[in-house]
Amino acid sequence: MRRAEMTDLVERLTEAWNRHDPDAVAECYSPDAVSRDSTLSEPLHGRQAIRNAAAMAAFPDIRFEIRRVACDGDVMCEEWRATGTHEGDLMGLRPTRRRTTVDGCNVMTLDAQGLVHSETTYWDAAGLYRQLGALPDLAHAAR
């Protein structure tokens, strides 16, 4: 697959997230896709599970920015930055109404149709929880 096609996919995926359109997010994945998140114990299997995860209630104004894309064969890495306001439940953490910024990276393998077949997402969950006041600042914790 050519770099231009891979970059087009990540741009479509980012635009779908930024429109808050879970159906359009899911359409960027193959029907049998597997999505792993470094913070979750179980991967998501299939478009419907990915679509459900994209309907993010905790950060209804979430916005992604593509920072960098690297491609090699059928593998693409996308570095991103997400911003949003914590307005809904986040794994038991009640809404704080705090604005957050988090960096992360997706490593994706694409199928022959140019859709995401598998991905692993790595992101700064501890940084997010610090911004929300749920974890202590490390500089203060080290004193």
PDB file of C-alpha atoms in Angstrom:
ATOM      1  CA  MET A   1       0.000   0.000   0.000  1.00  0.00           C
ATOM      2  CA  ARG A   2       1.266   3.475  -0.850  1.00  0.00           C
ATOM      3  CA  ARG A   3       2.023   6.091   1.796  1.00  0.00           C
ATOM      4  CA  ALA A   4      -0.560   8.490   0.301  1.00  0.00           C
ATOM      5  CA  GLU A   5      -3.335   5.894   0.735  1.00  0.00           C
ATOM      6  CA  MET A   6      -2.257   5.197   4.304  1.00  0.00           C
ATOM      7  CA  THR A   7      -2.112   8.898   5.152  1.00  0.00           C
ATOM      8  CA  ASP A   8      -5.563   9.365   3.606  1.00  0.00           C
ATOM      9  CA  LEU A   9      -6.952   6.655   5.904  1.00  0.00           C
ATOM     10  CA  VAL A  10      -5.527   8.218   9.064  1.00  0.00           C
ATOM     11  CA  GLU A  11      -6.866  11.620   7.996  1.00  0.00           C
ATOM     12  CA  ARG A  12     -10.360  10.140   7.406  1.00  0.00           C
ATOM     13  CA  LEU A  13     -10.194   8.409  10.773  1.00  0.00           C
ATOM     14  CA  THR A  14      -9.129  11.601  12.557  1.00  0.00           C
ATOM     15  CA  GLU A  15     -11.834  13.635  10.815  1.00  0.00           C
ATOM     16  CA  ALA A  16     -14.452  11.062  11.882  1.00  0.00           C
ATOM     17  CA  TRP A  17     -13.303  11.305  15.509  1.00  0.00           C
ATOM     18  CA  ASN A  18     -13.351  15.107  15.323  1.00  0.00           C
ATOM     19  CA  ARG A  19     -16.920  15.059  13.897  1.00  0.00           C
ATOM     20  CA  HIS A  20     -17.885  12.765  16.782  1.00  0.00           C
ATOM     21  CA  ASP A  21     -19.184  10.235  14.273  1.00  0.00           C
ATOM     22  CA  PRO A  22     -18.687   6.703  15.680  1.00  0.00           C
ATOM     23  CA  ASP A  23     -20.144   5.090  12.544  1.00  0.00           C
ATOM     24  CA  ALA A  24     -17.566   6.836  10.346  1.00  0.00           C
ATOM     25  CA  VAL A  25     -14.804   5.844  12.778  1.00  0.00           C
ATOM     26  CA  ALA A  26     -15.891   2.189  12.550  1.00  0.00           C
ATOM     27  CA  GLU A  27     -15.964   2.296   8.733  1.00  0.00           C
ATOM     28  CA  CYS A  28     -12.184   2.860   8.757  1.00  0.00           C
ATOM     29  CA  TYR A  29     -11.753  -0.656  10.235  1.00  0.00           C
ATOM     30  CA  SER A  30     -12.117  -4.062   8.629  1.00  0.00           C
ATOM     31  CA  PRO A  31     -15.160  -6.051   9.836  1.00  0.00           C
ATOM     32  CA  ASP A  32     -12.934  -8.392  11.876  1.00  0.00           C
ATOM     33  CA  ALA A  33     -10.535  -5.730  13.167  1.00  0.00           C
ATOM     34  CA  VAL A  34      -8.887  -6.001  16.575  1.00  0.00           C
ATOM     35  CA  SER A  35      -8.139  -2.837  18.543  1.00  0.00           C
ATOM     36  CA  ARG A  36      -5.925  -2.978  21.611  1.00  0.00           C
ATOM     37  CA  ASP A  37      -5.523  -0.113  24.086  1.00  0.00           C
ATOM     38  CA  SER A  38      -2.527  -0.220  26.439  1.00  0.00           C
ATOM     39  CA  THR A  39      -4.798   0.823  29.332  1.00  0.00           C
ATOM     40  CA  LEU A  40      -7.498  -1.821  28.860  1.00  0.00           C
ATOM     41  CA  SER A  41      -7.342  -5.479  29.833  1.00  0.00           C
ATOM     42  CA  GLU A  42      -9.276  -6.772  26.810  1.00  0.00           C
ATOM     43  CA  PRO A  43      -9.034  -5.849  23.116  1.00  0.00           C
ATOM     44  CA  LEU A  44     -12.012  -4.698  21.086  1.00  0.00           C
ATOM     45  CA  HIS A  45     -13.103  -7.210  18.435  1.00  0.00           C
ATOM     46  CA  GLY A  46     -14.954  -6.071  15.323  1.00  0.00           C
ATOM     47  CA  ARG A  47     -16.456  -2.880  13.969  1.00  0.00           C
ATOM     48  CA  GLN A  48     -19.384  -2.750  16.397  1.00  0.00           C
ATOM     49  CA  ALA A  49     -17.136  -2.842  19.463  1.00  0.00           C
ATOM     50  CA  ILE A  50     -14.896  -0.169  17.929  1.00  0.00           C
ATOM     51  CA  ARG A  51     -17.953   1.921  17.075  1.00  0.00           C
ATOM     52  CA  ASN A  52     -19.242   1.649  20.651  1.00  0.00           C
ATOM     53  CA  ALA A  53     -15.863   2.745  22.052  1.00  0.00           C
ATOM     54  CA  ALA A  54     -15.814   5.732  19.676  1.00  0.00           C
ATOM     55  CA  ALA A  55     -19.081   7.004  21.177  1.00  0.00           C
ATOM     56  CA  MET A  56     -17.003   8.647  23.903  1.00  0.00           C
ATOM     57  CA  ALA A  57     -19.291  10.078  26.584  1.00  0.00           C
ATOM     58  CA  ALA A  58     -16.497  11.073  29.000  1.00  0.00           C
ATOM     59  CA  PHE A  59     -15.061  13.657  26.564  1.00  0.00           C
ATOM     60  CA  PRO A  60     -17.881  14.703  24.230  1.00  0.00           C
ATOM     61  CA  ASP A  61     -15.791  17.516  22.709  1.00  0.00           C
ATOM     62  CA  ILE A  62     -12.671  15.382  22.109  1.00  0.00           C
ATOM     63  CA  ARG A  63     -10.509  16.578  19.245  1.00  0.00           C
ATOM     64  CA  PHE A  64      -7.499  14.817  17.725  1.00  0.00           C
ATOM     65  CA  GLU A  65      -4.535  16.376  15.977  1.00  0.00           C
ATOM     66  CA  ILE A  66      -2.189  14.272  13.855  1.00  0.00           C
ATOM     67  CA  ARG A  67       1.373  15.041  14.937  1.00  0.00           C
ATOM     68  CA  ARG A  68       3.319  12.598  12.757  1.00  0.00           C
ATOM     69  CA  VAL A  69       2.731   9.558  10.530  1.00  0.00           C
ATOM     70  CA  ALA A  70       5.267   6.878   9.615  1.00  0.00           C
ATOM     71  CA  CYS A  71       4.618   4.021   7.178  1.00  0.00           C
ATOM     72  CA  ASP A  72       6.435   0.789   6.389  1.00  0.00           C
ATOM     73  CA  GLY A  73       4.787  -1.873   4.241  1.00  0.00           C
ATOM     74  CA  ASP A  74       1.293  -2.454   5.638  1.00  0.00           C
ATOM     75  CA  VAL A  75       2.155  -0.911   9.034  1.00  0.00           C
ATOM     76  CA  MET A  76       1.436   2.697   9.915  1.00  0.00           C
ATOM     77  CA  CYS A  77       2.278   4.581  13.108  1.00  0.00           C
ATOM     78  CA  GLU A  78       0.354   7.718  13.940  1.00  0.00           C
ATOM     79  CA  GLU A  79       1.422  10.048  16.720  1.00  0.00           C
ATOM     80  CA  TRP A  80      -1.459  12.194  17.949  1.00  0.00           C
ATOM     81  CA  ARG A  81      -2.549  14.764  20.505  1.00  0.00           C
ATOM     82  CA  ALA A  82      -6.078  14.768  21.943  1.00  0.00           C
ATOM     83  CA  THR A  83      -7.792  17.615  23.747  1.00  0.00           C
ATOM     84  CA  GLY A  84     -11.148  17.546  25.457  1.00  0.00           C
ATOM     85  CA  THR A  85     -13.219  18.427  28.488  1.00  0.00           C
ATOM     86  CA  HIS A  86     -14.041  15.745  31.048  1.00  0.00           C
ATOM     87  CA  GLU A  87     -17.865  15.882  31.005  1.00  0.00           C
ATOM     88  CA  GLY A  88     -18.867  12.252  31.658  1.00  0.00           C
ATOM     89  CA  ASP A  89     -17.977   9.199  33.726  1.00  0.00           C
ATOM     90  CA  LEU A  90     -14.463   7.898  33.045  1.00  0.00           C
ATOM     91  CA  MET A  91     -14.093   4.397  34.503  1.00  0.00           C
ATOM     92  CA  GLY A  92     -15.748   5.495  37.734  1.00  0.00           C
ATOM     93  CA  LEU A  93     -14.225   8.988  37.864  1.00  0.00           C
ATOM     94  CA  ARG A  94     -17.037  11.516  37.982  1.00  0.00           C
ATOM     95  CA  PRO A  95     -16.902  14.493  35.601  1.00  0.00           C
ATOM     96  CA  THR A  96     -14.376  17.132  36.653  1.00  0.00           C
ATOM     97  CA  ARG A  97     -15.169  19.617  33.841  1.00  0.00           C
ATOM     98  CA  ARG A  98     -11.405  20.001  33.405  1.00  0.00           C
ATOM     99  CA  ARG A  99      -9.857  20.600  29.997  1.00  0.00           C
ATOM    100  CA  THR A 100      -7.140  18.053  29.154  1.00  0.00           C
ATOM    101  CA  THR A 101      -4.408  17.438  26.599  1.00  0.00           C
ATOM    102  CA  VAL A 102      -2.968  13.951  26.071  1.00  0.00           C
ATOM    103  CA  ASP A 103      -0.394  12.552  23.637  1.00  0.00           C
ATOM    104  CA  GLY A 104      -0.470   9.060  22.190  1.00  0.00           C
ATOM    105  CA  CYS A 105       0.411   6.784  19.300  1.00  0.00           C
ATOM    106  CA  ASN A 106      -1.435   4.160  17.271  1.00  0.00           C
ATOM    107  CA  VAL A 107       0.413   1.323  15.552  1.00  0.00           C
ATOM    108  CA  MET A 108      -1.873  -0.033  12.833  1.00  0.00           C
ATOM    109  CA  THR A 109      -1.723  -2.892  10.347  1.00  0.00           C
ATOM    110  CA  LEU A 110      -3.859  -2.378   7.265  1.00  0.00           C
ATOM    111  CA  ASP A 111      -5.636  -5.000   5.180  1.00  0.00           C
ATOM    112  CA  ALA A 112      -5.674  -5.311   1.361  1.00  0.00           C
ATOM    113  CA  GLN A 113      -8.668  -2.930   1.176  1.00  0.00           C
ATOM    114  CA  GLY A 114      -6.751  -0.208   3.017  1.00  0.00           C
ATOM    115  CA  LEU A 115      -8.701  -0.542   6.279  1.00  0.00           C
ATOM    116  CA  VAL A 116      -7.298  -0.970   9.777  1.00  0.00           C
ATOM    117  CA  HIS A 117      -7.083  -4.694  10.508  1.00  0.00           C
ATOM    118  CA  SER A 118      -5.308  -4.421  13.848  1.00  0.00           C
ATOM    119  CA  GLU A 119      -4.109  -1.591  16.021  1.00  0.00           C
ATOM    120  CA  THR A 120      -2.474  -0.987  19.355  1.00  0.00           C
ATOM    121  CA  THR A 121      -2.918   2.375  21.035  1.00  0.00           C
ATOM    122  CA  TYR A 122      -0.337   3.690  23.490  1.00  0.00           C
ATOM    123  CA  TRP A 123      -1.166   6.892  25.342  1.00  0.00           C
ATOM    124  CA  ASP A 124      -0.357   8.843  28.504  1.00  0.00           C
ATOM    125  CA  ALA A 125      -3.170   7.679  30.774  1.00  0.00           C
ATOM    126  CA  ALA A 126      -1.272   8.696  33.934  1.00  0.00           C
ATOM    127  CA  GLY A 127      -0.889  12.208  32.528  1.00  0.00           C
ATOM    128  CA  LEU A 128      -4.626  12.368  31.843  1.00  0.00           C
ATOM    129  CA  TYR A 129      -5.489  11.267  35.382  1.00  0.00           C
ATOM    130  CA  ARG A 130      -3.026  13.836  36.808  1.00  0.00           C
ATOM    131  CA  GLN A 131      -4.757  16.567  34.804  1.00  0.00           C
ATOM    132  CA  LEU A 132      -8.091  15.397  36.194  1.00  0.00           C
ATOM    133  CA  GLY A 133      -6.776  15.488  39.775  1.00  0.00           C
ATOM    134  CA  ALA A 134      -7.048  11.708  40.226  1.00  0.00           C
ATOM    135  CA  LEU A 135      -3.262  11.108  40.512  1.00  0.00           C
ATOM    136  CA  PRO A 136      -0.659  13.205  42.333  1.00  0.00           C
ATOM    137  CA  ASP A 137       1.836  15.252  40.376  1.00  0.00           C
ATOM    138  CA  LEU A 138       5.057  13.218  40.240  1.00  0.00           C
ATOM    139  CA  ALA A 139       7.289  16.150  41.196  1.00  0.00           C
ATOM    140  CA  HIS A 140       5.313  16.556  44.438  1.00  0.00           C
ATOM    141  CA  ALA A 141       5.163  12.820  45.077  1.00  0.00           C
ATOM    142  CA  ALA A 142       8.990  12.586  44.908  1.00  0.00           C
ATOM    143  CA  ARG A 143       9.574  15.046  47.798  1.00  0.00           C
TER     144      ARG A 143
END
